[in-house]
Structure formats: C-alpha cells, structure tokens
GROMACS .gro file of N, CA and C in nm:
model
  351
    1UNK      N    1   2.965  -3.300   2.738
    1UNK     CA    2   2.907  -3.377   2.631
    1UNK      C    3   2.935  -3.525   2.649
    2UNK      N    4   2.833  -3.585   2.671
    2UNK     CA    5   2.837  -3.723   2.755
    2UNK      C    6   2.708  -3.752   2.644
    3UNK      N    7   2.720  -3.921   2.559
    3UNK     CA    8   2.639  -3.993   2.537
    3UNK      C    9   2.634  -4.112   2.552
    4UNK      N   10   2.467  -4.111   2.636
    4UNK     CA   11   2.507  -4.306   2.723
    4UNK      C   12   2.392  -4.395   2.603
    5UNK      N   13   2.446  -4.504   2.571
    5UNK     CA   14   2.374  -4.575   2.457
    5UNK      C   15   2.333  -4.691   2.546
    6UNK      N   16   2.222  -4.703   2.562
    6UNK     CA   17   2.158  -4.822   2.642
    6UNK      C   18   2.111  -4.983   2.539
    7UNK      N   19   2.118  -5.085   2.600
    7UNK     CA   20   2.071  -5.185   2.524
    7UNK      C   21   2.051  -5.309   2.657
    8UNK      N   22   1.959  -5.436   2.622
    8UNK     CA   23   1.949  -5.513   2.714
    8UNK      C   24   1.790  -5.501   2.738
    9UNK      N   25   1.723  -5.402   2.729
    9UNK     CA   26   1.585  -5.424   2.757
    9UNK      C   27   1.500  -5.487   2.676
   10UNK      N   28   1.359  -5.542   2.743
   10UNK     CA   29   1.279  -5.603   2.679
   10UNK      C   30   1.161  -5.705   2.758
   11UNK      N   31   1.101  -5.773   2.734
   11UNK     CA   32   1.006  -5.882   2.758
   11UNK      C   33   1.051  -5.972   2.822
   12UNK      N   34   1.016  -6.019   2.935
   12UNK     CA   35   1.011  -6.109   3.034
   12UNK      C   36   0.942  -6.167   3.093
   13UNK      N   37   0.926  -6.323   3.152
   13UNK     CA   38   0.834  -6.352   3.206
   13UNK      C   39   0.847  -6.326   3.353
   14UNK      N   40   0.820  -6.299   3.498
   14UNK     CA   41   0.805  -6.317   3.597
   14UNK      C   42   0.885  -6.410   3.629
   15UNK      N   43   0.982  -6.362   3.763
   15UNK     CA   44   1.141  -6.481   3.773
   15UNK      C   45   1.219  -6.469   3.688
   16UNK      N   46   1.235  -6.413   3.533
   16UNK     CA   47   1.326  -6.437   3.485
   16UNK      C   48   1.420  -6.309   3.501
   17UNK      N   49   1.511  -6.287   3.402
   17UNK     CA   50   1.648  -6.251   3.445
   17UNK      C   51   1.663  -6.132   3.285
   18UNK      N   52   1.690  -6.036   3.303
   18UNK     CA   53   1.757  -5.916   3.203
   18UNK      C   54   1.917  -5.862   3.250
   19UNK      N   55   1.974  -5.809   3.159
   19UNK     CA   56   2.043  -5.796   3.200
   19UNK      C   57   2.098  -5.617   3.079
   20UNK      N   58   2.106  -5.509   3.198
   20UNK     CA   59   2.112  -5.425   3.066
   20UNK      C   60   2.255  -5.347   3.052
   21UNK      N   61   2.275  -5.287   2.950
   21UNK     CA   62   2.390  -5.216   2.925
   21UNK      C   63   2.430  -5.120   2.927
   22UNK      N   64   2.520  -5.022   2.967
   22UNK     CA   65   2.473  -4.881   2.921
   22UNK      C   66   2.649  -4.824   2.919
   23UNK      N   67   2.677  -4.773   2.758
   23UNK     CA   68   2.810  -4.744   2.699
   23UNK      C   69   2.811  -4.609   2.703
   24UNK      N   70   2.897  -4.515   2.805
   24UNK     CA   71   2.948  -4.358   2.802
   24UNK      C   72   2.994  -4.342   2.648
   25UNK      N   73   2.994  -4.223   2.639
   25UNK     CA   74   3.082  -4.178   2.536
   25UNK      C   75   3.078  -4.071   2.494
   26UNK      N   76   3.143  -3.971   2.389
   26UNK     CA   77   3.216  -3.834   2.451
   26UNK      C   78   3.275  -3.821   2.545
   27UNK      N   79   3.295  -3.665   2.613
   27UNK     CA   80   3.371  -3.637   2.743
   27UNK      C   81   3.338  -3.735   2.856
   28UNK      N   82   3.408  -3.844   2.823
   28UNK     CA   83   3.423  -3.947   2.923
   28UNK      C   84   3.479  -3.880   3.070
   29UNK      N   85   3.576  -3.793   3.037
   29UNK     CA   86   3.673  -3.791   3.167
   29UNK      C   87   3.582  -3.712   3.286
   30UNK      N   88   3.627  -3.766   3.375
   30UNK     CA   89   3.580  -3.647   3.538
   30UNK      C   90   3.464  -3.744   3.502
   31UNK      N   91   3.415  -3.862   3.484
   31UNK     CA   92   3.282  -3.912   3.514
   31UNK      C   93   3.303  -4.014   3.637
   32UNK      N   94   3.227  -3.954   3.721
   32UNK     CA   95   3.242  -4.071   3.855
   32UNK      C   96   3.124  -4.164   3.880
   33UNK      N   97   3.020  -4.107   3.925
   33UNK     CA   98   2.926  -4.212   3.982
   33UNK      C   99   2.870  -4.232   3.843
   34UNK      N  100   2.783  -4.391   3.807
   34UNK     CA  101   2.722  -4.366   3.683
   34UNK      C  102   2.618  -4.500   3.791
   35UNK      N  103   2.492  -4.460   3.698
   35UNK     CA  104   2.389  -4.575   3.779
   35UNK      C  105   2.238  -4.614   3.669
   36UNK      N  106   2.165  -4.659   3.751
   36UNK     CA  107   2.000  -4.689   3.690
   36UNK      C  108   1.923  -4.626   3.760
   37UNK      N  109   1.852  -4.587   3.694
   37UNK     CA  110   1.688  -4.529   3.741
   37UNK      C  111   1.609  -4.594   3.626
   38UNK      N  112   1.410  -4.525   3.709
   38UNK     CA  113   1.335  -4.620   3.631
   38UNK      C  114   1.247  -4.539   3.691
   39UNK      N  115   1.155  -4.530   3.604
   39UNK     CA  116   1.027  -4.477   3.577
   39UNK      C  117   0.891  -4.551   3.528
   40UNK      N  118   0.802  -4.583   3.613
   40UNK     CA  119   0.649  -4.649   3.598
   40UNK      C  120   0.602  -4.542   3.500
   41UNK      N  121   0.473  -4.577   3.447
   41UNK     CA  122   0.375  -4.481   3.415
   41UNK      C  123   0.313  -4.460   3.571
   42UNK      N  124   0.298  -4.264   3.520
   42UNK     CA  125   0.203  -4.230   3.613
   42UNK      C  126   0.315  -4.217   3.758
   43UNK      N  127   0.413  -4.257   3.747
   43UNK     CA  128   0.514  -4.229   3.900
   43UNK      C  129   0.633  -4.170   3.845
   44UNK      N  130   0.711  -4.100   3.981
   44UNK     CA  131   0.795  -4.065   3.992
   44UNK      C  132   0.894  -4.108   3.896
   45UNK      N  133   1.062  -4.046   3.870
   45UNK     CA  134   1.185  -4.151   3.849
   45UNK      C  135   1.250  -4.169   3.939
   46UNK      N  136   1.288  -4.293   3.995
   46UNK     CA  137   1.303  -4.342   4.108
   46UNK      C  138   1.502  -4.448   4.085
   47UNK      N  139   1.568  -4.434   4.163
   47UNK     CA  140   1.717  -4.463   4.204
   47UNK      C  141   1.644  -4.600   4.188
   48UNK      N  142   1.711  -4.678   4.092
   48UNK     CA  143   1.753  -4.856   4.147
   48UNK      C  144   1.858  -4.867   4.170
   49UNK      N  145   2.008  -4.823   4.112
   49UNK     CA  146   2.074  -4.876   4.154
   49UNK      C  147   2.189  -4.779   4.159
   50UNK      N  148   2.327  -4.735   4.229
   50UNK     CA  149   2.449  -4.623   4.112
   50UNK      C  150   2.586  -4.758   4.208
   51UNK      N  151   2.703  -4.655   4.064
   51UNK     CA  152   2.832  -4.755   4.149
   51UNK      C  153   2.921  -4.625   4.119
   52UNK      N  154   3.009  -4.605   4.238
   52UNK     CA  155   3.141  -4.503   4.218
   52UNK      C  156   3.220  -4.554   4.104
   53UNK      N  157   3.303  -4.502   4.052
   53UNK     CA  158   3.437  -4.546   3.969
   53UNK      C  159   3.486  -4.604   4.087
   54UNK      N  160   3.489  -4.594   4.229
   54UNK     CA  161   3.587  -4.707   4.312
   54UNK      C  162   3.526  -4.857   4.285
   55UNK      N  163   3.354  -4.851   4.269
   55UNK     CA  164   3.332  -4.956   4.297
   55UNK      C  165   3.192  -4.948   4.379
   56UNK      N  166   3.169  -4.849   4.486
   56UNK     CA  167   3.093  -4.845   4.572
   56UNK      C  168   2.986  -4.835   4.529
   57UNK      N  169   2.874  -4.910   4.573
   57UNK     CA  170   2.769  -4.960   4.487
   57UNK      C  171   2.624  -4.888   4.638
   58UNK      N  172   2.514  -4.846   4.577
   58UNK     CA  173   2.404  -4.858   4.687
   58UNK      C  174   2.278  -4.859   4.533
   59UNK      N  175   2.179  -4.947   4.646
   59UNK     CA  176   2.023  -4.977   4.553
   59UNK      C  177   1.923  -4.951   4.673
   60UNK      N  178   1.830  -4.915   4.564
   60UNK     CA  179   1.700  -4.921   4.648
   60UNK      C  180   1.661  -5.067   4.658
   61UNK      N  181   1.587  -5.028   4.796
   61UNK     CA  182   1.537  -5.129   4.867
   61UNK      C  183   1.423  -5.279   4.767
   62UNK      N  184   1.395  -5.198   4.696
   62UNK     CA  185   1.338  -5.309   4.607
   62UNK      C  186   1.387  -5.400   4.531
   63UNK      N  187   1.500  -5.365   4.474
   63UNK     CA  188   1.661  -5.422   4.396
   63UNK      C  189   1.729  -5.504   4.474
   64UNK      N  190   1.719  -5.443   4.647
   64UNK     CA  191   1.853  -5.516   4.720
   64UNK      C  192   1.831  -5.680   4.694
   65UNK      N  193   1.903  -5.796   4.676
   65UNK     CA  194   1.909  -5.897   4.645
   65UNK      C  195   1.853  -5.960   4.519
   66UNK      N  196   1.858  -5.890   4.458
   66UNK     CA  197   1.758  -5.909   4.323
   66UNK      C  198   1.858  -5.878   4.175
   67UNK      N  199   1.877  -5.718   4.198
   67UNK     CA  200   1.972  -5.685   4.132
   67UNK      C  201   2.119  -5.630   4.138
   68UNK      N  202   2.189  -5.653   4.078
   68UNK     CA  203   2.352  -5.602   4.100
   68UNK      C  204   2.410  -5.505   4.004
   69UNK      N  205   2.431  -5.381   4.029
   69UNK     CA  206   2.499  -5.325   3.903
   69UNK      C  207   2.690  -5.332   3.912
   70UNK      N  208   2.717  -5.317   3.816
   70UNK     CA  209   2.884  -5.345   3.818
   70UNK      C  210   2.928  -5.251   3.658
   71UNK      N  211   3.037  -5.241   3.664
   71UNK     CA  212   3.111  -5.147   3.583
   71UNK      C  213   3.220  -5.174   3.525
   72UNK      N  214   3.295  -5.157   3.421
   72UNK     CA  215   3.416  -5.176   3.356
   72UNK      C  216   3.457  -5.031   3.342
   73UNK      N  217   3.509  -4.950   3.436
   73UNK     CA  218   3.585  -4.833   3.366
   73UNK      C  219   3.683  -4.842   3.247
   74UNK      N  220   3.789  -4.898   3.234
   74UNK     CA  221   3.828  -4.926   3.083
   74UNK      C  222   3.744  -4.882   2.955
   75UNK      N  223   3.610  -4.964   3.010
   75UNK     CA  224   3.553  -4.948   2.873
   75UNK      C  225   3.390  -4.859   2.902
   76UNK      N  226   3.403  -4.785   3.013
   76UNK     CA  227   3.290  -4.692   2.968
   76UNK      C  228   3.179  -4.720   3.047
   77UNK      N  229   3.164  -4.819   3.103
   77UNK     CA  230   3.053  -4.930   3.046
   77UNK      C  231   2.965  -4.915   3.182
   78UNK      N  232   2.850  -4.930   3.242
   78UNK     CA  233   2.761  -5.019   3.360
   78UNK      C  234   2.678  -5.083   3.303
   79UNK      N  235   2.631  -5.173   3.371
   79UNK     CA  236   2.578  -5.294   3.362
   79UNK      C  237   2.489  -5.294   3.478
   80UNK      N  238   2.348  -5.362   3.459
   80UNK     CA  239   2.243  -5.389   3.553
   80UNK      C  240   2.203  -5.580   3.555
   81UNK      N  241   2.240  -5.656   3.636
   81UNK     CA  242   2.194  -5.776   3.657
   81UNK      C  243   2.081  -5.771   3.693
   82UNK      N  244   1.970  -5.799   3.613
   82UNK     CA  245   1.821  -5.841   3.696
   82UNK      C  246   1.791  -5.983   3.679
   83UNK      N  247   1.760  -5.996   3.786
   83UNK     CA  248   1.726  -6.176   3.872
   83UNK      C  249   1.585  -6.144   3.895
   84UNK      N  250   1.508  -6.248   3.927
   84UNK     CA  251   1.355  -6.262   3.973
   84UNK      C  252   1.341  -6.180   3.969
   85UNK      N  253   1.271  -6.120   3.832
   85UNK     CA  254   1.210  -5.966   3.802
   85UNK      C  255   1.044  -5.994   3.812
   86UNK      N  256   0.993  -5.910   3.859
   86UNK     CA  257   0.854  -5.936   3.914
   86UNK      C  258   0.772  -5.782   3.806
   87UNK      N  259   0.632  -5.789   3.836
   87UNK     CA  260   0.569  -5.724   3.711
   87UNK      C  261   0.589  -5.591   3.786
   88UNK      N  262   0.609  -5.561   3.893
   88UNK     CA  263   0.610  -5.408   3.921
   88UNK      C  264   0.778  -5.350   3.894
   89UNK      N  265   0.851  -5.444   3.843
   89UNK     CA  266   0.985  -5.421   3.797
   89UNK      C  267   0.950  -5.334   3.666
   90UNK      N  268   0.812  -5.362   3.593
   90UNK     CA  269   0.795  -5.241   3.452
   90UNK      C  270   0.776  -5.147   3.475
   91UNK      N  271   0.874  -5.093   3.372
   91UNK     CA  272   0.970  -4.923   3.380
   91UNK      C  273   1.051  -4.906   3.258
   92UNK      N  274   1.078  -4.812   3.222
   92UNK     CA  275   1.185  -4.771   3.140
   92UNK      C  276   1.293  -4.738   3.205
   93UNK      N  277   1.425  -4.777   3.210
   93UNK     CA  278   1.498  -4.777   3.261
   93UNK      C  279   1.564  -4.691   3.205
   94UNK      N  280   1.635  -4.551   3.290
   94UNK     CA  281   1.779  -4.480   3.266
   94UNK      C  282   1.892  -4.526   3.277
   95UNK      N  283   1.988  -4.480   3.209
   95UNK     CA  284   2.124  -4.477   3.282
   95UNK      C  285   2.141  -4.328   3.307
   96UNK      N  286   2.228  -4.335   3.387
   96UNK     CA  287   2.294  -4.200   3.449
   96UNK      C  288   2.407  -4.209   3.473
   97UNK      N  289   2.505  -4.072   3.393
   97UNK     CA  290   2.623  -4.042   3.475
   97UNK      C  291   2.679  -3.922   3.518
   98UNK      N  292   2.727  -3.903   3.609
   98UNK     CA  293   2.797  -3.756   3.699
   98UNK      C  294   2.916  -3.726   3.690
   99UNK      N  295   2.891  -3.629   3.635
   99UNK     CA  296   3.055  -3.567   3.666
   99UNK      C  297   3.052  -3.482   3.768
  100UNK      N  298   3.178  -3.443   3.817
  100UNK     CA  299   3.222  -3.361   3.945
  100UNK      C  300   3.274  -3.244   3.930
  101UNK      N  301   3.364  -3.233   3.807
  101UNK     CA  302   3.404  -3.123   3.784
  101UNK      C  303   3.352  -3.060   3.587
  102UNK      N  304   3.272  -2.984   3.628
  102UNK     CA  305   3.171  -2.911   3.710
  102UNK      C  306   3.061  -3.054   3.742
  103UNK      N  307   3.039  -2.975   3.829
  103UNK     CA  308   2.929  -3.126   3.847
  103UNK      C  309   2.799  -3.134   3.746
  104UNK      N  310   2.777  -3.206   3.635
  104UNK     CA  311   2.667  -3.246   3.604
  104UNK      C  312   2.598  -3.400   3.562
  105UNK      N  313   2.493  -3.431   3.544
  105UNK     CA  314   2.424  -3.487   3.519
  105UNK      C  315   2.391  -3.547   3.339
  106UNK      N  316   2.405  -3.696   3.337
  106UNK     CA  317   2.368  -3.716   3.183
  106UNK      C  318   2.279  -3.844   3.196
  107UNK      N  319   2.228  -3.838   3.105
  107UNK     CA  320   2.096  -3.961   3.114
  107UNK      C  321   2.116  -3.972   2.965
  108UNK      N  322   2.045  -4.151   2.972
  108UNK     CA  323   2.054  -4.164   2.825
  108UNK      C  324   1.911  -4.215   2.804
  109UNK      N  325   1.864  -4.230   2.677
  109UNK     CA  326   1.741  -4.211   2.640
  109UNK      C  327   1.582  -4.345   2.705
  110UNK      N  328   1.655  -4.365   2.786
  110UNK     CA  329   1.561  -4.560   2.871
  110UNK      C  330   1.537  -4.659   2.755
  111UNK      N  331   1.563  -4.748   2.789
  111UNK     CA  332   1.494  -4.882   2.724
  111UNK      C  333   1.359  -4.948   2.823
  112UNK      N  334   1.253  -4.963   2.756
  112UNK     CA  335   1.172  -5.064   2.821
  112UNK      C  336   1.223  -5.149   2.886
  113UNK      N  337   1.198  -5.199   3.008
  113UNK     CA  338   1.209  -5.356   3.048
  113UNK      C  339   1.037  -5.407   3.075
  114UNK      N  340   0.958  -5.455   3.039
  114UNK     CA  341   0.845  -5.506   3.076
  114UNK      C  342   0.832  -5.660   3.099
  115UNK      N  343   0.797  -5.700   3.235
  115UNK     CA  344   0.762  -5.810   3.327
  115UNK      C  345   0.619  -5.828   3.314
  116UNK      N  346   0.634  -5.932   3.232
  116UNK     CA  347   0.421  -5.967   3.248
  116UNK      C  348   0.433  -6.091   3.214
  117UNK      N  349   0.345  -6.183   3.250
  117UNK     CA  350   0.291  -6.314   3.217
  117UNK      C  351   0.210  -6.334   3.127
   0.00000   0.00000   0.00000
C-alpha cells in the first residue's frame, strides 16, 4: 500500500521549464527505484526518467539533457526538472515506485504537463 501524490504540472510555453513532484506514502519501506513515465494521446506509456534509492539515475533518450530527476529519500519524495520543454513533451505524466520485496509496482494518478504556444 503505496500512495504517490503528484503536483507541478501544467501549461507552458515552448523552452520553458516545469518542474514536478511526486510524495510516497503508506508502506514506504522496501521502496527502491521510483521514476516518471508519460503517456501521449493515442501512444504507448513510455520511461522518461527512474533514480535508485542509491542515486542511479537512467532517461530516455528524449529527456537526456533536458531533464533531470533527483530524490530526497528522507522525505519520500522524486522530483522531475524540465528545461526546454518542446510541444511533443505533452503527456500526462506518472510517477512510479518499486518495491523488491515482493516486488511490485505503484503509480500515482498523472498530472498534465501541456507545451503549446
């Protein structure tokens, strides 16, 4: 029983910068990797970004230099830096986190991010 509360999404112009949030809570413990995904209309849900509890971070190729995710274990927490967000950046964004023992899966409900001029 894992609930991730997302905030940070919204309206942007092209180049600009979001930045989103996403707070664990319940059975916090045994949670290791936690990350972003994102979903177009009409496509797949697709990996932008995950980080280990060490730290270890990988993004898809569209993110690399663009966006950064980072984490506060203390407090639960990942975080998505978006820089020069471009219009195919619109998606609803997940968070996700994993546990290991047993291994599962939690998602929290997406926030919009929409990039348009």
């Amino acid at each position: 029983q894992v609930q991730l509360v997302e905030s940070g999404g919204g309206l942007v112009q092209p180049g600009g910068s979001l930045r989103l949030s996403c707070v664990a809570s319940g059975s916090v413990f045994s949670i290791d990797a936690m990350g972003w995904y994102r979903q177009a209309p009409g496509k797949q849900r697709e990996l932008v970004a995950t980080i280990t509890s060490r730290g270890s971070t990988d993004y898809a190729e569209s993110a690399k230099g663009r966006f950064t995710i980072s984490r506060d274990n203390a407090k639960n927490t990942v975080y998505l830096q978006m820089n020069s967000l471009e219009p195919e950046d619109t998606a609803v964004y997940f968070c996700n986190a994993d546990k290991v023992f047993p291994y599962r899966r939690y998602w929290g409900q997406g926030t919009q991010v929409t990039v348009s001029s």
